[in-house]
XYZ file of N, CA and C in Angstrom:
771
model
N 90.025 -30.449 -128.438
C 90.963 -29.669 -127.096
C 91.984 -30.538 -126.989
N 92.071 -31.741 -127.149
C 93.358 -32.389 -126.693
C 94.619 -31.661 -127.586
N 94.425 -31.507 -128.759
C 95.018 -31.374 -129.641
C 95.687 -30.030 -129.569
N 95.079 -29.017 -128.531
C 95.198 -27.625 -128.616
C 96.027 -27.547 -126.878
N 95.691 -28.825 -126.343
C 96.512 -28.878 -124.797
C 97.794 -29.492 -125.379
N 98.236 -30.290 -126.465
C 99.232 -31.080 -126.805
C 100.129 -30.101 -127.374
N 99.405 -29.189 -128.193
C 100.285 -27.815 -128.719
C 100.772 -27.142 -128.097
N 99.942 -26.676 -127.160
C 100.371 -25.654 -125.630
C 101.786 -26.362 -125.145
N 101.794 -27.344 -124.141
C 102.408 -28.417 -123.925
C 104.242 -28.081 -124.872
N 103.806 -28.688 -126.067
C 104.855 -28.539 -126.657
C 105.762 -27.247 -127.119
N 104.828 -26.248 -126.808
C 105.552 -24.717 -126.897
C 106.431 -24.375 -125.451
N 105.729 -25.215 -124.381
C 105.897 -25.002 -123.095
C 107.556 -25.402 -122.963
N 107.650 -26.817 -123.589
C 108.815 -27.505 -123.867
C 110.012 -26.915 -124.498
N 109.444 -26.421 -125.468
C 110.365 -25.724 -126.478
C 110.792 -24.254 -126.090
N 110.350 -23.862 -125.215
C 110.724 -22.687 -124.752
C 111.079 -22.211 -123.397
N 110.857 -23.778 -121.998
C 111.411 -23.811 -120.905
C 112.533 -23.009 -120.660
N 113.133 -22.964 -121.338
C 115.099 -22.680 -120.912
C 114.879 -21.048 -120.995
N 113.992 -20.346 -121.650
C 113.712 -18.909 -121.221
C 113.209 -18.282 -120.023
N 112.230 -19.609 -119.477
C 111.490 -18.933 -118.218
C 112.157 -18.908 -117.404
N 112.180 -17.396 -116.584
C 112.731 -16.926 -115.061
C 114.080 -16.844 -115.377
N 114.787 -16.543 -116.684
C 116.163 -16.591 -116.947
C 116.717 -15.314 -115.990
N 116.199 -14.193 -115.787
C 116.539 -13.334 -114.637
C 116.815 -14.299 -113.707
N 116.654 -15.330 -112.891
C 117.105 -15.912 -111.742
C 118.177 -16.603 -112.180
N 118.899 -17.039 -113.070
C 119.893 -17.909 -113.564
C 121.091 -17.924 -112.982
N 121.503 -16.633 -112.540
C 122.777 -16.512 -111.696
C 122.472 -15.826 -110.379
N 121.604 -15.998 -109.871
C 121.109 -15.138 -108.219
C 120.332 -16.060 -107.404
N 120.968 -16.377 -106.624
C 120.725 -17.725 -105.932
C 119.422 -16.994 -105.123
N 119.762 -16.085 -104.349
C 118.464 -15.511 -103.590
C 117.010 -15.241 -104.592
N 116.907 -14.405 -105.846
C 116.088 -14.622 -106.686
C 115.484 -16.065 -106.942
N 116.153 -16.788 -107.300
C 115.929 -17.995 -107.497
C 115.475 -19.038 -106.724
N 115.575 -18.578 -105.079
C 114.702 -19.202 -104.077
C 113.195 -18.494 -103.692
N 113.342 -17.360 -104.162
C 112.450 -16.561 -103.721
C 111.157 -16.842 -104.614
N 111.690 -17.134 -106.206
C 110.611 -17.434 -107.469
C 109.504 -18.227 -107.014
N 110.143 -19.182 -106.091
C 108.668 -20.056 -104.980
C 107.646 -19.298 -104.662
N 108.092 -18.538 -103.990
C 107.040 -17.535 -103.057
C 106.520 -16.785 -104.132
N 107.305 -16.614 -105.102
C 106.229 -15.621 -106.458
C 105.175 -16.423 -106.685
N 105.662 -17.791 -107.082
C 104.569 -18.591 -107.817
C 103.391 -18.951 -106.821
N 103.966 -19.526 -105.347
C 103.196 -19.425 -104.428
C 102.023 -18.758 -104.513
N 102.399 -17.168 -104.234
C 101.465 -15.850 -103.785
C 100.690 -15.805 -105.067
N 101.454 -16.163 -105.920
C 100.559 -15.132 -107.795
C 99.681 -16.136 -108.261
N 100.836 -17.747 -108.314
C 99.803 -18.205 -109.370
C 99.214 -19.686 -108.488
N 99.981 -20.272 -107.466
C 99.334 -21.467 -107.316
C 97.943 -20.923 -106.072
N 98.185 -20.595 -105.124
C 97.545 -20.194 -103.919
C 96.016 -19.906 -105.274
N 95.965 -18.762 -105.668
C 95.155 -17.687 -106.379
C 93.888 -19.170 -106.526
N 94.992 -19.789 -107.707
C 94.144 -20.607 -108.261
C 93.279 -21.805 -107.849
N 94.234 -22.358 -106.493
C 93.734 -23.237 -106.081
C 91.984 -23.130 -105.478
N 92.133 -21.600 -104.915
C 90.559 -21.691 -104.393
C 89.387 -21.457 -105.550
N 89.837 -21.328 -106.481
C 88.983 -21.386 -107.905
C 87.556 -22.104 -108.063
N 88.281 -23.553 -108.205
C 87.285 -24.505 -107.768
C 87.770 -25.733 -107.710
N 87.609 -27.375 -108.058
C 88.397 -28.523 -107.402
C 88.948 -28.428 -108.817
N 88.549 -28.136 -109.794
C 89.434 -28.313 -111.143
C 90.756 -27.647 -111.178
N 90.630 -26.558 -110.853
C 91.894 -25.509 -110.493
C 92.431 -25.852 -109.399
N 92.102 -26.816 -108.550
C 92.871 -26.899 -107.443
C 94.070 -28.062 -108.154
N 92.873 -29.044 -109.211
C 94.233 -30.120 -109.561
C 94.944 -30.084 -110.396
N 94.545 -28.501 -111.211
C 95.788 -27.911 -112.258
C 96.641 -27.408 -111.223
N 96.600 -27.044 -110.568
C 97.726 -26.578 -109.793
C 99.017 -27.650 -109.691
N 98.616 -28.254 -109.202
C 99.237 -29.725 -108.847
C 99.751 -30.299 -110.274
N 99.355 -30.312 -111.447
C 99.500 -30.652 -112.737
C 100.399 -29.506 -113.238
N 100.083 -28.312 -112.942
C 101.446 -27.546 -113.549
C 102.538 -27.974 -112.881
N 102.488 -28.239 -111.400
C 103.470 -28.398 -110.698
C 104.412 -29.736 -110.893
N 103.613 -30.923 -111.098
C 104.043 -31.952 -112.158
C 104.808 -31.742 -113.386
N 104.534 -30.959 -114.303
C 104.796 -30.629 -115.612
C 106.033 -29.780 -115.298
N 106.210 -28.727 -114.403
C 107.793 -28.078 -113.889
C 108.530 -29.441 -113.375
N 108.415 -29.932 -112.257
C 109.102 -31.279 -112.144
C 109.813 -32.186 -113.017
N 108.663 -32.702 -113.907
C 109.058 -33.795 -114.774
C 109.821 -33.109 -116.075
N 109.659 -31.797 -116.582
C 110.229 -31.046 -117.684
C 111.732 -30.522 -116.980
N 111.932 -30.505 -116.208
C 112.880 -29.900 -115.783
C 112.972 -28.081 -115.896
N 112.090 -27.595 -115.636
C 112.047 -26.267 -115.783
C 113.115 -25.486 -115.443
N 114.325 -24.838 -115.844
C 115.268 -24.526 -115.208
C 114.871 -23.009 -113.950
N 116.001 -22.978 -113.530
C 115.840 -21.523 -111.800
C 114.626 -22.359 -111.220
N 114.025 -23.157 -111.266
C 112.827 -23.565 -110.211
C 112.928 -25.003 -109.793
N 113.143 -25.100 -108.021
C 113.740 -25.808 -107.741
C 112.262 -26.598 -106.685
N 112.040 -28.255 -107.348
C 110.743 -28.952 -106.717
C 110.589 -28.903 -105.364
N 111.963 -28.912 -104.859
C 111.713 -29.553 -103.688
C 111.259 -28.276 -102.577
N 112.185 -27.484 -103.118
C 112.057 -25.981 -102.081
C 110.503 -25.680 -102.834
N 109.913 -25.763 -103.699
C 108.854 -25.418 -103.948
C 107.207 -26.447 -103.038
N 107.897 -27.715 -103.160
C 107.101 -28.539 -102.454
C 107.130 -28.081 -100.922
N 108.419 -27.926 -100.570
C 108.501 -27.496 -99.301
C 107.408 -26.319 -98.387
N 107.463 -25.287 -99.439
C 107.137 -24.379 -99.231
C 105.055 -24.330 -99.716
N 105.025 -25.247 -100.343
C 103.536 -25.554 -100.639
C 103.091 -26.187 -99.161
N 103.879 -27.371 -98.550
C 103.562 -27.998 -97.460
C 103.175 -27.166 -96.208
N 104.539 -26.188 -96.130
C 104.452 -25.318 -94.818
C 103.102 -24.003 -95.242
N 102.980 -24.024 -96.112
C 101.757 -22.757 -96.763
C 100.652 -23.319 -95.935
N 100.239 -24.244 -96.890
C 98.738 -24.333 -97.190
C 98.126 -25.164 -95.874
N 98.382 -26.036 -94.832
C 98.187 -26.429 -93.953
C 97.889 -25.105 -92.982
N 98.560 -23.905 -92.980
C 98.271 -23.339 -92.136
C 96.929 -21.951 -92.551
N 96.788 -21.759 -93.726
C 96.026 -21.573 -94.572
C 94.258 -21.835 -94.065
N 93.923 -22.799 -93.478
C 92.803 -23.303 -93.039
C 92.624 -22.936 -91.796
N 93.574 -21.846 -91.442
C 92.765 -21.154 -89.979
C 92.185 -19.845 -90.041
N 91.884 -19.686 -91.855
C 91.526 -18.315 -92.355
C 90.614 -18.667 -93.443
N 89.962 -19.644 -93.768
C 89.409 -20.316 -94.848
C 88.075 -20.235 -94.742
N 87.407 -20.363 -95.931
C 85.682 -21.004 -95.606
C 85.324 -22.746 -95.668
N 84.632 -23.271 -95.714
C 84.496 -24.603 -95.596
C 84.719 -24.866 -97.363
N 84.616 -24.715 -98.601
C 84.839 -24.626 -99.631
C 86.247 -24.653 -100.081
N 86.873 -23.322 -99.784
C 88.919 -23.387 -99.511
C 89.497 -24.587 -98.840
N 88.683 -24.874 -97.808
C 89.360 -25.625 -97.058
C 89.486 -27.002 -98.189
N 88.019 -27.290 -98.833
C 87.719 -28.664 -99.481
C 89.095 -28.293 -100.394
N 88.868 -27.248 -101.136
C 89.891 -26.727 -102.242
C 91.060 -26.923 -102.506
N 91.662 -26.670 -101.319
C 93.115 -26.943 -100.470
C 93.163 -28.433 -100.434
N 92.483 -28.861 -99.558
C 92.197 -30.627 -99.671
C 92.734 -31.638 -101.211
N 91.901 -30.983 -102.214
C 91.325 -31.677 -103.914
C 93.792 -31.348 -103.839
N 93.838 -30.297 -103.734
C 95.271 -29.831 -104.438
C 96.496 -30.506 -103.760
N 96.139 -30.220 -102.239
C 97.082 -31.133 -101.334
C 97.268 -32.631 -101.631
N 95.996 -33.326 -101.708
C 95.832 -34.824 -101.901
C 96.778 -34.983 -103.149
N 96.602 -34.300 -104.270
C 97.030 -34.483 -105.357
C 98.866 -34.657 -104.945
N 99.088 -33.302 -104.442
C 100.847 -33.074 -103.994
C 100.786 -34.332 -103.665
N 100.251 -34.684 -102.115
C 100.540 -35.993 -101.402
C 101.026 -37.379 -101.964
N 100.324 -37.484 -103.423
C 99.901 -38.517 -104.021
C 101.538 -38.435 -104.899
N 101.992 -37.615 -105.262
C 103.389 -37.290 -106.117
C 104.533 -37.503 -104.955
N 104.613 -36.698 -104.120
C 105.539 -36.866 -102.735
C 106.037 -38.222 -102.609
N 105.075 -38.923 -102.066
C 104.611 -40.733 -101.712
C 105.113 -41.066 -102.658
N 105.053 -40.868 -104.165
C 105.369 -41.898 -105.137
C 106.949 -41.310 -105.396
N 107.491 -40.775 -104.977
C 108.890 -40.252 -104.646
C 109.890 -40.703 -103.341
N 108.553 -41.013 -102.659
C 109.659 -41.546 -101.723
C 109.576 -43.088 -101.460
N 108.410 -44.165 -102.225
C 108.328 -45.047 -102.402
C 109.056 -45.795 -103.792
N 109.162 -44.769 -104.533
C 109.871 -45.613 -106.072
C 111.110 -45.932 -105.610
N 111.609 -46.929 -106.462
C 112.394 -47.172 -107.002
C 113.401 -46.106 -107.560
N 112.781 -45.465 -108.383
C 113.698 -44.708 -109.746
C 113.702 -43.639 -109.115
N 113.345 -43.058 -107.683
C 113.302 -41.632 -107.048
C 114.581 -41.681 -106.554
N 115.690 -43.001 -106.313
C 116.710 -43.198 -105.517
C 117.733 -42.573 -106.830
N 117.100 -43.047 -108.049
C 118.159 -43.063 -109.212
C 118.004 -41.365 -109.846
N 117.119 -40.760 -109.662
C 116.719 -39.720 -110.224
C 117.821 -38.611 -108.984
N 117.391 -38.727 -107.579
C 118.196 -38.444 -107.023
C 119.798 -37.593 -107.407
N 120.248 -38.838 -107.582
C 121.415 -39.091 -107.954
C 121.785 -39.031 -109.450
N 120.845 -38.749 -110.359
C 121.212 -38.278 -111.627
C 121.438 -36.813 -111.495
N 122.868 -36.282 -112.086
C 123.187 -34.941 -112.116
C 122.416 -34.052 -113.426
N 121.959 -35.111 -114.081
C 121.358 -34.566 -115.663
C 120.099 -34.343 -115.342
N 119.143 -34.629 -114.556
C 117.923 -34.417 -113.990
C 117.912 -33.640 -112.576
N 117.300 -32.670 -113.221
C 117.299 -31.758 -111.693
C 115.834 -31.855 -111.225
N 115.877 -33.228 -110.939
C 114.145 -33.352 -110.584
C 114.184 -33.178 -108.653
N 115.529 -32.905 -108.044
C 115.664 -32.097 -106.797
C 116.854 -31.320 -107.048
N 116.755 -31.166 -105.799
C 118.521 -30.337 -105.675
C 119.664 -31.267 -106.233
N 120.266 -30.992 -107.163
C 121.417 -32.337 -107.284
C 121.861 -32.500 -105.920
N 122.416 -31.658 -105.485
C 123.437 -31.615 -103.933
C 122.512 -32.087 -102.937
N 121.131 -32.428 -102.458
C 120.567 -33.049 -102.049
C 120.750 -34.697 -101.966
N 121.356 -35.322 -100.861
C 120.726 -36.785 -101.049
C 119.609 -37.257 -100.902
N 119.303 -38.725 -101.238
C 118.291 -39.084 -100.912
C 117.256 -39.265 -99.832
N 118.489 -39.577 -98.850
C 118.692 -39.549 -97.619
C 117.591 -38.395 -97.024
N 118.606 -37.354 -97.563
C 118.094 -35.682 -96.930
C 116.371 -35.663 -97.150
N 115.828 -35.937 -98.834
C 114.551 -36.087 -99.269
C 113.894 -36.580 -98.167
N 114.257 -37.947 -97.620
C 113.229 -39.095 -96.911
C 112.941 -38.129 -94.964
N 114.330 -37.352 -94.480
C 114.345 -36.536 -93.509
C 113.154 -35.838 -93.807
N 112.971 -34.914 -95.151
C 112.119 -33.798 -95.312
C 110.499 -34.510 -95.225
N 110.464 -35.094 -95.977
C 109.482 -35.863 -95.911
C 108.917 -36.612 -94.747
N 109.292 -37.079 -94.188
C 108.853 -37.111 -92.932
C 108.674 -36.066 -91.664
N 109.608 -34.932 -92.018
C 109.631 -33.749 -90.863
C 107.767 -33.214 -91.933
N 107.824 -33.107 -93.100
C 106.660 -32.397 -93.616
C 105.139 -33.216 -93.034
N 105.415 -34.583 -92.639
C 103.863 -35.276 -92.064
C 103.923 -34.745 -90.938
N 105.112 -34.571 -90.266
C 105.022 -34.117 -88.848
C 104.358 -32.953 -88.600
N 104.193 -31.817 -89.603
C 104.041 -30.903 -89.368
C 102.910 -30.589 -90.117
N 102.491 -31.074 -90.976
C 100.848 -31.309 -91.472
C 100.260 -31.712 -90.030
N 100.713 -32.790 -89.363
C 99.753 -33.302 -88.365
C 99.821 -32.447 -87.135
N 100.703 -31.526 -86.922
C 100.303 -30.923 -85.941
C 99.184 -29.672 -86.484
N 99.291 -29.129 -87.435
C 98.363 -27.905 -87.828
C 96.801 -28.488 -88.021
N 96.940 -30.071 -88.337
C 95.468 -30.498 -87.611
C 94.669 -30.431 -86.843
N 95.732 -31.160 -86.184
C 95.655 -31.757 -84.735
C 94.736 -29.912 -83.954
N 95.673 -28.968 -84.669
C 95.350 -27.894 -84.304
C 94.099 -27.347 -84.498
N 94.064 -27.185 -85.580
C 92.683 -26.934 -85.863
C 91.560 -27.900 -85.239
N 91.762 -29.431 -85.212
C 90.582 -30.075 -84.524
C 90.078 -29.930 -83.034
N 91.522 -29.185 -82.247
C 91.895 -28.540 -80.595
C 91.176 -27.087 -80.636
N 90.910 -26.491 -81.863
C 90.182 -25.179 -81.641
C 89.295 -25.010 -81.386
N 88.727 -24.004 -80.268
C 87.794 -23.328 -79.808
C 86.307 -23.038 -81.219
N 86.836 -22.303 -82.249
C 86.180 -22.125 -83.855
C 85.859 -23.148 -84.177
N 84.667 -22.889 -84.425
C 83.666 -24.193 -85.175
C 83.756 -24.381 -86.356
N 84.490 -23.114 -87.221
C 84.828 -22.687 -88.291
C 86.093 -23.839 -89.195
N 87.268 -23.464 -87.801
C 88.928 -24.209 -87.652
C 88.690 -25.825 -88.090
N 87.709 -25.954 -87.198
C 87.491 -26.990 -86.648
C 86.840 -28.140 -87.843
N 85.568 -27.688 -88.453
C 85.006 -27.861 -89.774
C 86.181 -28.159 -90.754
N 86.621 -26.825 -90.925
C 87.600 -26.506 -92.093
C 88.857 -27.876 -92.134
N 89.271 -28.148 -90.920
C 90.052 -28.931 -90.318
C 90.010 -30.441 -90.884
N 88.610 -30.757 -90.566
C 88.019 -31.994 -90.907
C 87.759 -32.358 -92.594
N 87.233 -31.417 -92.893
C 86.959 -31.275 -94.494
C 88.599 -31.324 -95.103
N 89.809 -31.213 -94.611
C 90.953 -30.827 -95.570
C 91.256 -32.214 -95.209
N 91.142 -32.823 -93.510
C 91.727 -34.171 -93.554
C 90.779 -35.252 -94.289
N 89.522 -35.269 -94.265
C 89.052 -35.828 -95.519
C 89.601 -36.176 -96.855
N 89.590 -35.018 -97.344
C 90.109 -34.849 -98.790
C 91.249 -35.570 -99.195
N 92.055 -35.969 -97.648
C 93.262 -36.278 -97.954
C 93.825 -37.307 -97.624
N 92.426 -37.700 -97.126
C 92.791 -39.511 -96.247
C 92.911 -40.535 -97.265
N 93.094 -40.563 -98.599
C 93.828 -41.685 -98.960
C 95.039 -41.605 -99.507
N 95.669 -40.491 -98.900
C 96.927 -40.390 -98.808
C 97.672 -40.185 -97.657
N 96.838 -39.850 -96.658
C 97.540 -39.269 -95.331
C 96.593 -39.654 -94.406
N 97.114 -40.318 -92.869
C 98.721 -40.392 -92.864
C 99.389 -41.642 -93.321
N 100.862 -41.398 -93.774
C 101.385 -42.340 -94.067
C 102.579 -42.945 -92.409
N 102.847 -42.115 -91.445
C 103.512 -42.499 -90.472
C 102.244 -42.944 -89.493
N 102.861 -44.269 -88.493
C 102.260 -44.677 -87.398
C 101.938 -43.485 -86.873
N 103.326 -42.869 -85.971
C 103.158 -41.807 -84.912
C 102.467 -40.589 -85.454
N 102.123 -40.670 -86.533
C 100.868 -39.300 -86.599
C 99.634 -40.180 -87.027
N 99.509 -41.095 -87.656
C 98.328 -41.778 -87.621
C 97.555 -41.821 -86.341
N 98.471 -42.049 -85.016
C 98.442 -42.352 -83.754
C 97.433 -41.003 -83.224
N 98.427 -39.957 -83.515
C 98.159 -39.335 -83.152
C 96.689 -38.361 -83.165
N 96.841 -38.208 -84.818
C 95.272 -37.903 -85.084
C 93.852 -38.528 -84.576
N 94.105 -39.927 -84.863
C 93.099 -40.880 -84.089
C 92.905 -40.983 -82.883
N 93.945 -40.285 -81.944
C 93.763 -40.082 -80.096
C 92.741 -39.033 -80.390
N 92.824 -37.620 -81.432
C 92.607 -36.019 -81.291
C 91.019 -36.914 -81.908
N 90.730 -37.815 -82.766
C 89.762 -37.507 -83.735
C 88.601 -38.305 -82.136
N 89.145 -39.257 -81.700
C 88.727 -40.122 -80.765
C 88.075 -39.564 -79.578
N 89.186 -38.442 -78.900
C 88.637 -37.389 -77.789
C 87.617 -36.522 -78.280
N 87.789 -35.842 -79.712
C 87.009 -35.104 -80.035
C 85.304 -35.968 -79.859
N 85.281 -36.956 -81.202
C 83.781 -37.516 -80.826
C 82.984 -37.589 -79.061
N 84.259 -38.206 -78.444
C 83.643 -38.801 -77.059
C 83.145 -37.059 -76.188
N 84.108 -36.021 -76.764
C 83.181 -34.836 -75.609
C 82.577 -33.955 -76.526
N 82.488 -34.054 -77.749
C 81.086 -33.198 -78.837
C 80.110 -33.572 -78.049
N 79.016 -32.804 -77.664
C 78.011 -33.156 -77.339
C 76.876 -32.243 -78.213
N 77.340 -31.196 -78.700
C 76.201 -30.386 -79.133
C 76.192 -30.405 -80.818
N 77.613 -30.389 -81.552
C 77.598 -30.026 -82.839
C 77.670 -31.744 -83.357
N 76.771 -32.361 -83.808
C 76.653 -33.418 -84.316
C 77.033 -33.225 -85.759
N 76.954 -32.842 -86.500
C 77.696 -32.460 -87.860
C 79.274 -32.950 -87.769
N 80.025 -32.052 -86.875
C 81.721 -32.562 -86.597
C 81.685 -33.710 -85.875
N 80.888 -33.961 -85.092
C 81.033 -35.445 -84.811
C 80.639 -36.913 -85.520
N 80.313 -36.590 -86.548
C 79.658 -37.518 -87.697
C 81.297 -37.239 -88.724
N 81.503 -36.463 -88.576
C 82.526 -36.194 -89.782
C 83.476 -36.639 -88.846
N 83.371 -36.516 -87.667
C 85.249 -37.288 -87.005
C 84.786 -38.728 -87.075
N 83.733 -39.514 -87.034
C 83.089 -40.845 -86.517
C 83.290 -41.205 -88.174
N 83.261 -40.738 -88.608
C 83.193 -40.923 -90.494
C 85.079 -41.447 -90.785
N 85.775 -40.028 -90.052
C 87.163 -40.152 -90.575
C 88.099 -41.212 -89.563
N 87.566 -41.714 -88.645
C 88.013 -42.215 -87.740
C 87.974 -43.991 -88.488
N 86.788 -44.384 -89.090
C 86.412 -45.522 -89.541
C 87.486 -45.619 -90.956
N 87.741 -44.509 -91.385
C 88.738 -44.283 -92.601
C 90.398 -44.860 -92.195
N 90.502 -44.160 -90.961
C 91.850 -43.898 -90.616
C 91.872 -45.670 -90.044
N 90.931 -46.292 -89.548
C 91.039 -47.878 -89.041
C 91.172 -48.892 -90.076
N 90.647 -48.694 -91.566
C 90.732 -49.735 -92.515
C 92.323 -49.296 -92.985
N 92.593 -47.870 -93.133
C 94.358 -47.873 -93.737
C 95.121 -48.102 -92.707
N 94.996 -48.264 -91.368
C 96.262 -48.191 -90.274
C 97.380 -49.143 -90.911
N 96.527 -50.157 -91.722
C 97.767 -51.388 -92.248
C 98.823 -50.957 -93.229
N 98.584 -49.998 -93.885
C 99.164 -49.080 -94.628
C 100.426 -48.427 -94.265
N 99.939 -47.929 -92.775
C 101.066 -46.523 -91.728
C 102.337 -47.190 -92.168
N 103.358 -46.590 -91.818
C 104.798 -47.429 -91.802
C 105.592 -46.610 -90.461
N 106.308 -47.894 -89.747
C 106.772 -47.017 -88.717
C 107.798 -46.332 -89.004
N 108.985 -45.864 -87.750
C 110.125 -44.680 -88.290
C 111.049 -45.571 -88.825
N 110.947 -46.925 -89.033
C 112.059 -47.349 -90.040
C 111.694 -47.910 -91.454
N 110.309 -47.343 -92.163
C 110.160 -46.966 -93.092
C 109.629 -48.613 -93.456
N 109.411 -49.189 -92.482
C 108.446 -50.972 -92.243
C 106.802 -50.509 -92.105
N 106.195 -51.196 -93.135
C 104.772 -51.549 -92.545
C 104.272 -51.911 -91.821
N 103.319 -51.440 -90.772
C 103.003 -52.129 -89.640
C 101.868 -53.001 -89.512
N 101.232 -53.068 -91.008
C 100.263 -54.302 -91.005
C 100.984 -55.417 -92.365
N 100.135 -56.095 -92.589
C 100.047 -57.430 -94.054
C 99.858 -56.585 -95.508
N 100.798 -55.754 -95.730
C 100.593 -55.183 -96.746
C 100.802 -55.903 -98.568
N 99.777 -56.355 -99.135
C 99.736 -56.415 -100.060
C 100.082 -56.027 -101.574
N 100.713 -54.784 -101.493
C 101.313 -53.830 -102.111
C 102.350 -53.565 -102.180
N 103.362 -53.087 -103.265
C 104.855 -52.811 -103.078
C 105.120 -52.071 -101.873
N 106.112 -52.647 -100.917
C 106.412 -51.986 -99.681
C 107.669 -50.923 -99.834
N 107.514 -50.382 -98.948
C 108.513 -49.310 -98.977
C 110.087 -49.738 -99.247
N 110.929 -49.425 -100.458
C 111.991 -49.962 -100.212
C 113.261 -49.265 -99.491
N 113.052 -48.099 -99.275
C 114.298 -47.477 -98.186
C 114.299 -47.551 -96.441
N 114.117 -48.774 -96.560
C 113.574 -49.401 -94.848
C 115.241 -48.579 -94.420
N 115.021 -47.476 -93.791
C 116.095 -46.785 -92.696
C 115.702 -46.023 -91.959
N 116.356 -45.547 -91.140
C 115.803 -44.699 -90.071
C 115.844 -43.512 -90.492
N 114.739 -42.670 -90.164
C 114.541 -41.447 -90.261
C 115.340 -40.113 -89.359
N 116.253 -39.318 -89.693
C 116.687 -38.605 -88.899
C 115.962 -37.395 -89.565
N 115.794 -36.767 -88.121
C 114.777 -35.225 -88.230
C 115.919 -33.797 -88.338
N 117.172 -34.479 -88.181
C 118.109 -33.026 -88.223
C 118.391 -32.634 -89.351
N 118.551 -31.392 -89.152
C 119.399 -30.761 -90.335
C 118.677 -30.960 -91.618
N 117.206 -30.473 -91.872
C 116.261 -30.718 -93.075
C 115.872 -29.368 -93.177
N 116.482 -28.513 -93.092
C 116.128 -26.857 -93.622
C 117.202 -26.829 -95.031
N 116.063 -26.639 -96.078
C 116.105 -26.726 -97.444
C 116.817 -25.654 -98.069
N 118.073 -25.381 -98.153
C 118.718 -24.179 -99.111
C 118.791 -24.189 -100.459
N 118.865 -23.152 -100.916
C 119.074 -23.382 -102.861
C 120.794 -23.944 -102.702
């Protein structure tokens, strides 16, 4: 099986310049390509099983690391992060879990881009199209911050919903991504406050109350790893801390081709 996988990967690497060639000189087609991949490839596959949910992000990582032409991984990241949390309002419990598995893997990747020394070098290397070449790393950090703010907003909207399934989907999704999210103190405080209020006011649905209590415990343990708006850890962290300690700008983060 490993031999077959390696053979397939080599074929992809050798033919990647031929992928999506019709988008090469058309910026609109190139931008819309992310929507097509999302609608017809990524989202349907995520909902099949936990393995398929992980596979989607492995495919995304392969595209990213091998610089497949005409696919912009920053645009694709942006669309994934904007679309998936909104789908929690129309998912089953199983689908919410699958989205959580996939989103956790995606967060692991974009978090690594943010804290890695190599991320700055790759962003400044015109020969490596790891992101849009004309976007600076400062722009990526602003996008990264805003992604987390929007994700927080969507999760809180689920938890404050009057519908049982929306609340449960939000809790399941948050549980699946809890080892990668939240990263920012401002997001963590908002989610903790929401979970605390929910636990105090929920008197009938004990399953939801138990889930929220469990998540609060996880948040409390991970709180020392959160960062303030300057990118500095709020607690004493024994791992490598963030290297790019600059104030995050939340303005002008619209991603264009």
